[in-house]
Tab-separated table of C-alpha atoms and ligand atoms in Angstrom:
chain	number	residue	atom	x	y	z
A	788	MET	CA	0.000	0.000	0.000
A	789	GLY	CA	1.462	3.330	-1.117
A	790	ASN	CA	1.263	6.614	0.718
A	791	ILE	CA	0.784	9.089	-2.137
A	792	THR	CA	-1.962	9.815	-4.622
A	793	PHE	CA	-2.408	12.404	-7.348
A	794	THR	CA	-5.425	14.672	-7.826
A	795	MET	CA	-6.733	17.383	-10.127
A	796	ILE	CA	-9.585	19.756	-9.360
A	797	LYS	CA	-11.150	19.839	-12.819
A	798	PRO	CA	-11.884	22.982	-14.886
A	799	GLU	CA	-15.574	23.434	-14.109
A	800	ALA	CA	-14.968	23.139	-10.357
A	801	VAL	CA	-12.149	25.707	-10.550
A	802	GLU	CA	-14.376	28.036	-12.622
A	803	ALA	CA	-17.147	27.665	-10.015
A	804	LYS	CA	-14.697	28.735	-7.263
A	805	HIS	CA	-14.860	25.410	-5.436
A	806	THR	CA	-11.045	25.155	-5.098
A	807	GLY	CA	-10.900	26.385	-1.498
A	808	SER	CA	-13.803	24.210	-0.313
A	809	ILE	CA	-12.383	21.102	-1.987
A	810	LEU	CA	-8.853	21.637	-0.619
A	811	LYS	CA	-10.374	22.086	2.852
A	812	ARG	CA	-12.196	18.757	2.501
A	813	ILE	CA	-8.951	17.096	1.385
A	814	GLU	CA	-6.929	18.396	4.339
A	815	GLU	CA	-9.726	17.616	6.795
A	816	GLY	CA	-9.761	14.106	5.303
A	817	GLY	CA	-6.260	13.603	6.649
A	818	PHE	CA	-4.228	14.216	3.498
A	819	ARG	CA	-1.033	16.282	3.532
A	820	ILE	CA	-0.367	18.441	0.452
A	821	VAL	CA	3.067	17.498	-0.913
A	822	ALA	CA	2.796	19.591	-4.110
A	823	LEU	CA	0.184	22.001	-5.489
A	824	LYS	CA	-0.229	24.217	-8.564
A	825	LYS	CA	-2.685	25.829	-10.974
A	826	VAL	CA	-2.036	24.900	-14.583
A	827	HIS	CA	-3.844	25.065	-17.923
A	828	LEU	CA	-3.298	21.778	-19.781
A	829	ASN	CA	-3.311	22.291	-23.525
A	830	HIS	CA	-5.109	19.813	-25.775
A	831	GLU	CA	-1.965	17.769	-26.317
A	832	ARG	CA	-1.044	17.495	-22.616
A	833	ALA	CA	-4.622	16.603	-21.625
A	834	GLY	CA	-4.650	13.922	-24.339
A	835	LEU	CA	-1.365	12.535	-23.077
A	836	PHE	CA	-2.529	12.446	-19.470
A	837	TYR	CA	-5.632	10.451	-20.422
A	838	LYS	CA	-4.012	8.317	-23.137
A	839	VAL	CA	-5.143	5.077	-21.410
A	840	HIS	CA	-8.663	6.108	-22.447
A	841	LYS	CA	-7.799	6.922	-26.076
A	842	ASP	CA	-10.007	4.153	-27.505
A	843	ARG	CA	-13.002	4.961	-25.299
A	844	PRO	CA	-15.980	6.750	-26.893
A	845	PHE	CA	-15.743	9.651	-24.433
A	846	TYR	CA	-12.009	10.336	-24.982
A	847	ARG	CA	-12.478	13.310	-27.301
A	848	GLU	CA	-15.017	14.948	-24.992
A	849	LEU	CA	-12.766	14.272	-21.980
A	850	VAL	CA	-9.739	15.933	-23.615
A	851	GLU	CA	-11.824	18.965	-24.717
A	852	TYR	CA	-13.191	19.329	-21.206
A	853	MET	CA	-9.886	18.940	-19.382
A	854	SER	CA	-8.193	21.522	-21.603
A	855	ARG	CA	-10.985	24.127	-21.502
A	856	GLY	CA	-9.532	26.034	-18.529
A	857	PRO	CA	-7.045	25.822	-15.676
A	858	ILE	CA	-7.014	22.966	-13.183
A	859	ILE	CA	-5.483	22.602	-9.726
A	860	SER	CA	-3.131	19.632	-9.561
A	861	ALA	CA	-1.700	18.179	-6.370
A	862	ILE	CA	0.218	15.293	-4.851
A	863	LEU	CA	-1.291	14.124	-1.572
A	864	GLU	CA	0.175	11.989	1.197
A	865	LYS	CA	-1.574	9.691	3.660
A	866	ASP	CA	-1.403	6.015	4.604
A	867	ASN	CA	-3.423	4.025	2.046
A	868	ALA	CA	-3.671	7.235	-0.010
A	869	VAL	CA	-5.116	5.874	-3.284
A	870	ALA	CA	-8.012	3.922	-1.761
A	871	ASP	CA	-8.793	6.468	0.961
A	872	PHE	CA	-8.828	9.317	-1.557
A	873	ARG	CA	-11.194	7.459	-3.878
A	874	THR	CA	-13.496	6.946	-0.894
A	875	LEU	CA	-13.327	10.694	-0.144
A	876	ILE	CA	-14.154	11.713	-3.741
A	877	GLY	CA	-16.847	9.074	-4.412
A	878	ALA	CA	-17.948	7.212	-7.542
A	879	THR	CA	-17.026	8.421	-11.051
A	880	ASN	CA	-20.708	9.089	-11.745
A	881	PRO	CA	-21.907	11.607	-9.123
A	882	GLU	CA	-25.397	10.103	-9.279
A	883	GLU	CA	-23.844	6.968	-7.757
A	884	ALA	CA	-21.557	8.814	-5.315
A	885	ASP	CA	-22.210	8.425	-1.582
A	886	GLU	CA	-23.532	11.315	0.482
A	887	GLY	CA	-20.698	13.385	1.928
A	888	THR	CA	-18.276	12.697	-0.921
A	889	ILE	CA	-16.643	15.490	-2.911
A	890	ARG	CA	-18.218	14.402	-6.197
A	891	LYS	CA	-21.668	14.168	-4.617
A	892	GLU	CA	-21.346	17.772	-3.471
A	893	PHE	CA	-19.430	19.409	-6.325
A	894	ALA	CA	-19.730	17.312	-9.517
A	895	THR	CA	-22.066	18.332	-12.349
A	896	ASN	CA	-22.411	14.978	-14.153
A	897	LEU	CA	-20.452	11.850	-15.212
A	898	SER	CA	-18.270	13.825	-17.586
A	899	MET	CA	-17.787	16.966	-15.472
A	900	ASN	CA	-17.187	15.240	-12.155
A	901	ALA	CA	-15.136	17.945	-10.378
A	902	ILE	CA	-12.075	15.960	-9.324
A	903	HIS	CA	-9.604	13.261	-10.337
A	904	GLY	CA	-8.000	10.656	-8.088
A	905	SER	CA	-5.391	8.063	-9.095
A	906	ASP	CA	-6.699	4.499	-9.341
A	907	SER	CA	-3.502	2.623	-8.351
A	908	ASP	CA	-0.169	3.204	-6.628
A	909	ASP	CA	1.635	2.860	-9.977
A	910	ASN	CA	-0.604	5.454	-11.618
A	911	ALA	CA	-0.211	7.771	-8.610
A	912	ILE	CA	3.545	7.824	-9.280
A	913	THR	CA	3.206	8.160	-13.070
A	914	GLU	CA	0.635	10.966	-12.771
A	915	SER	CA	2.635	12.811	-10.088
A	916	ASP	CA	5.742	12.654	-12.289
A	917	PHE	CA	3.712	13.942	-15.256
A	918	HIS	CA	2.857	17.141	-13.341
A	919	PHE	CA	5.638	17.791	-10.822
A	920	SER	CA	9.425	17.803	-10.678
A	921	SER	CA	11.184	16.710	-7.486
A	922	LYS	CA	11.933	20.390	-6.681
A	923	GLU	CA	8.203	21.168	-6.540
A	924	ARG	CA	7.544	18.606	-3.767
A	925	PHE	CA	7.803	19.394	-0.056
B	2149	GDP	P1	-12.174	8.011	-12.548
B	2149	GDP	O1	-10.954	7.181	-12.268
B	2149	GDP	O2	-13.230	7.883	-11.484
B	2149	GDP	O3	-11.855	9.460	-12.860
B	2149	GDP	O4	-12.840	7.402	-13.862
B	2149	GDP	P2	-12.235	6.885	-15.256
B	2149	GDP	O5	-10.741	6.722	-15.159
B	2149	GDP	O6	-13.041	5.688	-15.665
B	2149	GDP	O7	-12.572	8.041	-16.285
B	2149	GDP	C1	-11.792	9.202	-16.374
B	2149	GDP	C2	-12.709	10.399	-16.526
B	2149	GDP	O8	-13.386	10.303	-17.787
B	2149	GDP	C3	-13.846	10.483	-15.501
B	2149	GDP	O9	-13.441	11.045	-14.285
B	2149	GDP	C4	-14.862	11.332	-16.232
B	2149	GDP	O10	-14.477	12.728	-16.209
B	2149	GDP	C5	-14.712	10.831	-17.663
B	2149	GDP	N1	-15.643	9.747	-17.967
B	2149	GDP	C6	-15.622	8.471	-17.500
B	2149	GDP	N2	-16.619	7.727	-18.027
B	2149	GDP	C7	-17.278	8.558	-18.867
B	2149	GDP	C8	-18.418	8.370	-19.728
B	2149	GDP	O11	-19.002	7.288	-19.829
B	2149	GDP	N3	-18.809	9.478	-20.446
B	2149	GDP	C9	-18.167	10.676	-20.357
B	2149	GDP	N4	-18.629	11.696	-21.092
B	2149	GDP	N5	-17.091	10.887	-19.565
B	2149	GDP	C10	-16.658	9.848	-18.815
């Protein structure tokens, strides 16, 4: 079990000024912020980040959405980080997300679901390395 995960507060949640509320929920959930920044992924970078989904029907829409405006990206630390963070954010589809989860409260729909969380320890490392150098981590 790893102790880091990677997250992004997605463009529509940043636009709606939910950044502060979501970061508060993350810290109150026991996660320590190791790295944090605001960044606008261009079409190419968003496509690269989500390349595992390139054959899925929603890939094009996902890349358009994730490159439409700035996101907040972060590396988070906690014991059992990946699983505990996915519990905190809730199901991919907010209609199926439990009460009290971040997606239940802030997501718009299945596509615009407010926040990303890594799905494995390996992906947490790959995704963290995609966004942050070692000098940006504390
Ligand atoms: P996650 O790990 O919970 O983020 O879910 P996935 O890795 O399966 O999907 C990545 C992202 O693609 C999700 O967070 C959604 O933003 C989007 N997505 C997933 N499934 C669908 C879908 O069926 N339709 C659309 N439009 N977007 C989807």
